[in-house]
Short mmCIF file of C-alpha atoms in Angstrom, two decimals:
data_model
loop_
_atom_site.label_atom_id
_atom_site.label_comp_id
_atom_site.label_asym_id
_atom_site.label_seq_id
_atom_site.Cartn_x
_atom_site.Cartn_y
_atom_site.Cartn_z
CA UNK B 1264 22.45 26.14 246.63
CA UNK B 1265 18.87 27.35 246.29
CA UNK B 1266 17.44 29.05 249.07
CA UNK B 1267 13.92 29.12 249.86
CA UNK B 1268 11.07 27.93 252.21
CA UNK B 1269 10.96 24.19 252.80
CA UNK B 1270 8.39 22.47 250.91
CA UNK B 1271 5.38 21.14 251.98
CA UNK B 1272 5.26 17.24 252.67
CA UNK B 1273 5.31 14.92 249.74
CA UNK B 1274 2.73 12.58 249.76
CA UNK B 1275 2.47 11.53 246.12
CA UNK B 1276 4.58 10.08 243.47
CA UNK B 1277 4.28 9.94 239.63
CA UNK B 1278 6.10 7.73 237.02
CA UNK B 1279 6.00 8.63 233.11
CA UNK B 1280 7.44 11.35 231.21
CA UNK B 1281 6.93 15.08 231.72
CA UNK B 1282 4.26 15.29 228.62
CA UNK B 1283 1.82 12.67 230.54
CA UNK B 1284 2.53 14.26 233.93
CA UNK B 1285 1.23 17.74 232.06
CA UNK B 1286 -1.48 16.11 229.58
CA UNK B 1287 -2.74 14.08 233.00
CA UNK B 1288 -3.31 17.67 235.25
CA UNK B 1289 -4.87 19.03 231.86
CA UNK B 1290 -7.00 15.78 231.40
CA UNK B 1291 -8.01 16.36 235.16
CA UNK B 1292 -9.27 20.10 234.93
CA UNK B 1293 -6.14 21.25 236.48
CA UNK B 1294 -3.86 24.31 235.09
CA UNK B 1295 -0.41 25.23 235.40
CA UNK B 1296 0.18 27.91 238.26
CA UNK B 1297 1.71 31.14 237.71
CA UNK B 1298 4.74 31.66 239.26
CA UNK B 1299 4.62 34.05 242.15
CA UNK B 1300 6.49 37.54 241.30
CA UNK B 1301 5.93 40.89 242.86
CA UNK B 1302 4.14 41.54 239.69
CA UNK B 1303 1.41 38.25 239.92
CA UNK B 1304 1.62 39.26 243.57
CA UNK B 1305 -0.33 42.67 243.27
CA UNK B 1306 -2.34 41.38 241.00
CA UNK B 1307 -3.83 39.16 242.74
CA UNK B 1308 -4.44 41.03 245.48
CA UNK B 1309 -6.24 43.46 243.45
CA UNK B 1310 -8.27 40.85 242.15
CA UNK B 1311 -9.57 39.92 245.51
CA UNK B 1312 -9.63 43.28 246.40
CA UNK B 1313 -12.21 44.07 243.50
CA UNK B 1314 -13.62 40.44 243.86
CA UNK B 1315 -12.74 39.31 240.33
CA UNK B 1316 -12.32 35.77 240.00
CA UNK B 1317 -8.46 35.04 238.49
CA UNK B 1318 -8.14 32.00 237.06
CA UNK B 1319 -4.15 32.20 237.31
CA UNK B 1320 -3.45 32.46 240.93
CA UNK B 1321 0.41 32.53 241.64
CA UNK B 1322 1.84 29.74 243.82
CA UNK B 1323 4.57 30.11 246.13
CA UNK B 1324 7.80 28.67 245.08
CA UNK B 1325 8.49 25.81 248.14
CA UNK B 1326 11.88 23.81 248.25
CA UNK B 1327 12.49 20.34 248.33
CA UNK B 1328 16.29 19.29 248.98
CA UNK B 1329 17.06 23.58 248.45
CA UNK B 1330 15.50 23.12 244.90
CA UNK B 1331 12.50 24.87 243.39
CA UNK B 1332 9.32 22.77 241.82
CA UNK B 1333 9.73 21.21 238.05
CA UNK B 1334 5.59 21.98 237.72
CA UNK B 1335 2.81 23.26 239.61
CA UNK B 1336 -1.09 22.93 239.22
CA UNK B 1337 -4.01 24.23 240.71
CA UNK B 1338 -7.26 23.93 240.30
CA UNK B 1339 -9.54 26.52 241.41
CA UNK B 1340 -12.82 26.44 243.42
CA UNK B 1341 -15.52 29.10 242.76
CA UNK B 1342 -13.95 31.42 245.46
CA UNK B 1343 -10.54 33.01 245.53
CA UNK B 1344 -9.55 32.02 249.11
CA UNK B 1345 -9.55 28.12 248.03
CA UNK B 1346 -7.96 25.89 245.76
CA UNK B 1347 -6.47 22.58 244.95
CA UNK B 1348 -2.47 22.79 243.87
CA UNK B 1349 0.07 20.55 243.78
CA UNK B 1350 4.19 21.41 243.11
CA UNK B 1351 6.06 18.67 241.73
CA UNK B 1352 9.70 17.89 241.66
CA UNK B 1353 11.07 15.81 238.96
CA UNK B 1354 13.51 13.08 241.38
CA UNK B 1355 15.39 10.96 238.72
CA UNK B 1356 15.45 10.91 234.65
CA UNK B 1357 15.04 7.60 233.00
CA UNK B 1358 14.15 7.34 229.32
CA UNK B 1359 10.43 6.29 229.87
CA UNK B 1360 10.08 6.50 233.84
CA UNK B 1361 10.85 9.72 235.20
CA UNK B 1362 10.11 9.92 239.11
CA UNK B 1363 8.30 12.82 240.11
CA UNK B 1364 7.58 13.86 244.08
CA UNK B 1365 4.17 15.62 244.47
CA UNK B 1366 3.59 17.97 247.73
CA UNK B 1367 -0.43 18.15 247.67
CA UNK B 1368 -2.55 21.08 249.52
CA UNK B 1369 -5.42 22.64 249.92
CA UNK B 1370 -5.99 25.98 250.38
CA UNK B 1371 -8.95 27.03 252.73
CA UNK B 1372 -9.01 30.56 253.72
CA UNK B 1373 -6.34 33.84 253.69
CA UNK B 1374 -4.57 34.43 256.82
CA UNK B 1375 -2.26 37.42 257.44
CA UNK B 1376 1.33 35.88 257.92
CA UNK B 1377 3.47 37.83 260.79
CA UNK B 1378 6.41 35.82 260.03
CA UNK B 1379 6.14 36.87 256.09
CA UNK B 1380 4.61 40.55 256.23
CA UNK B 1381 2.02 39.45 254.12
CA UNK B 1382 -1.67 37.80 253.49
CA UNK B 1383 -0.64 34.25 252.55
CA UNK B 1384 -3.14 31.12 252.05
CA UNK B 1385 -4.37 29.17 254.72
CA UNK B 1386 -3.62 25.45 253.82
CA UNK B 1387 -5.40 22.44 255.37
CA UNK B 1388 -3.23 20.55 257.22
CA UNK B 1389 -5.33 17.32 256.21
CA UNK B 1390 -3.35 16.31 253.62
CA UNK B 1391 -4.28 13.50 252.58
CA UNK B 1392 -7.45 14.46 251.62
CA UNK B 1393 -5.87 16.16 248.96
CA UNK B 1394 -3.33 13.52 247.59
CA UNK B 1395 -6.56 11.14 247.58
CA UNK B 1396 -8.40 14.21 245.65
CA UNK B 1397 -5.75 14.46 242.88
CA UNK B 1398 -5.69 10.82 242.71
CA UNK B 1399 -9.23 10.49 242.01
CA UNK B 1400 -8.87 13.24 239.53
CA UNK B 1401 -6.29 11.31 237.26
CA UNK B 1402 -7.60 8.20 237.50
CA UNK B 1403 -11.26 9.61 236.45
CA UNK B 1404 -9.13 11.20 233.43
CA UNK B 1405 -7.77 7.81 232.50
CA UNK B 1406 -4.47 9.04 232.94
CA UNK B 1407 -3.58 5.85 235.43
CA UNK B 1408 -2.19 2.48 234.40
CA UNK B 1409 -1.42 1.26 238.05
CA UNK B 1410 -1.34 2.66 241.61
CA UNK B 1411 0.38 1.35 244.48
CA UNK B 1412 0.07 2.70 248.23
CA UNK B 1413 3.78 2.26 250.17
CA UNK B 1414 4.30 2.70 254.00
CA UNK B 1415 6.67 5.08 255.53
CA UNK B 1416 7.72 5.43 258.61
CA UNK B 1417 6.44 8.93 260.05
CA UNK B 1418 9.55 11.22 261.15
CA UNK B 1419 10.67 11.63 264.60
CA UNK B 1420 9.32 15.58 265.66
CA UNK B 1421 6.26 17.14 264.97
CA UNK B 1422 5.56 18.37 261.07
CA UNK B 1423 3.66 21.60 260.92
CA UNK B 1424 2.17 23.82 258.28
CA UNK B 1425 0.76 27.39 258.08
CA UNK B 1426 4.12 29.17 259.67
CA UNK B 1427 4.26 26.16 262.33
CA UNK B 1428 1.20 26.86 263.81
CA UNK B 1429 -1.15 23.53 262.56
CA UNK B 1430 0.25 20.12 263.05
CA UNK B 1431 0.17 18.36 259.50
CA UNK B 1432 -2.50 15.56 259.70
CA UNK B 1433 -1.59 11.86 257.62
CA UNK B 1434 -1.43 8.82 257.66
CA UNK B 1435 2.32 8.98 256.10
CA UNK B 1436 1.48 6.72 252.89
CA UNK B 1437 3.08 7.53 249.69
CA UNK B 1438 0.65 6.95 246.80
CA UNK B 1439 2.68 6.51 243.56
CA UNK B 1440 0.91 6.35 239.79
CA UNK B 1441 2.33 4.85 236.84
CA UNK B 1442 0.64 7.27 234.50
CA UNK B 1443 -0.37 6.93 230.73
CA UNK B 1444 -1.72 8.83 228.50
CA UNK B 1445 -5.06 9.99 229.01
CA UNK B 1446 -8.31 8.71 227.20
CA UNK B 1447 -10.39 11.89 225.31
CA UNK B 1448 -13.49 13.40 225.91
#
């Protein structure tokens, strides 16, 4: 199978078709994220280096159940060291209600990683502050038909982020959307 870093926790779920899950992140102000490559890698840290604002910042590629994401969004803030972006994992094909699991963050800052060798993001470990943010931001699109908040029971162990060092902060509810297409400007 697919080896990687485990994902981050999925907090969000989305029902429609791959077209409305793209034309609702577009509708929203989000983009799609560049894939992370030694290549997008250098470049970004030039970037920051130089100060440039780069509107395609590379997200890491994060495994759920040893696979990569389907999609991945960000949307950036006016500095470099922040942003919103979400990977998404497409969990079952139907003809008109695809499933897809959304892992929400926020990065807040750049931290130097031991464990990776590397400068990495710092991501909030509030996280549902983000799912709530990207909810607002598709339902202000009009790219929501119906919502509906479900329970889970939190797992046994504590969940960390940011190389294990920040105790992920939720409330453990999975907010799924039944998505449409979005209104126009």
């Amino acid at each position: 199978g697919a080896r990687g870093p485990l994902g981050d926790v999925v907090n969000l779920a989305l029902v429609g078709s791959a077209e409305q899950v793209r034309n609702a992140f577009a509708a929203a102000g989000w983009s799609v994220a560049t894939k992370m490559t030694m290549r997008t890698d250098f470049e970004t840290f030039l970037k920051a280096a130089r100060g440039e604002g780069y509107e395609e910042q590379p997200v890491s590629t994060l495994m759920l159940d040893q696979r990569p994401p389907d999609l991945a969004f960000e949307k950036l803030t006016d500095t470099f060291v922040k942003r919103h972006h979400a990977r998404i994992w497409r969990w079952n094909d139907a003809a008109d209600s695809t499933v897809w699991l959304v892992a929400a963050t926020h990065d807040r800052g750049i931290e130097f990683s031991e464990a990776r060798h590397t400068f990495t993001h710092l991501v909030d470990p509030d996280i549902d502050v983000e799912r709530d943010k990207i909810v607002s931001d598709l339902i202000a699109a009009g790219a929501v038909a119906a919502f509906r908040d479900l329970a889970r029971t939190p797992p046994t162990g504590l969940v960390t982020m940011n190389d294990g060092r920040s105790p992920v902060a939720t409330d453990w509810r999975l907010v799924v959307l039944r998505l449409q297409n979005p209104h126009g400007p």
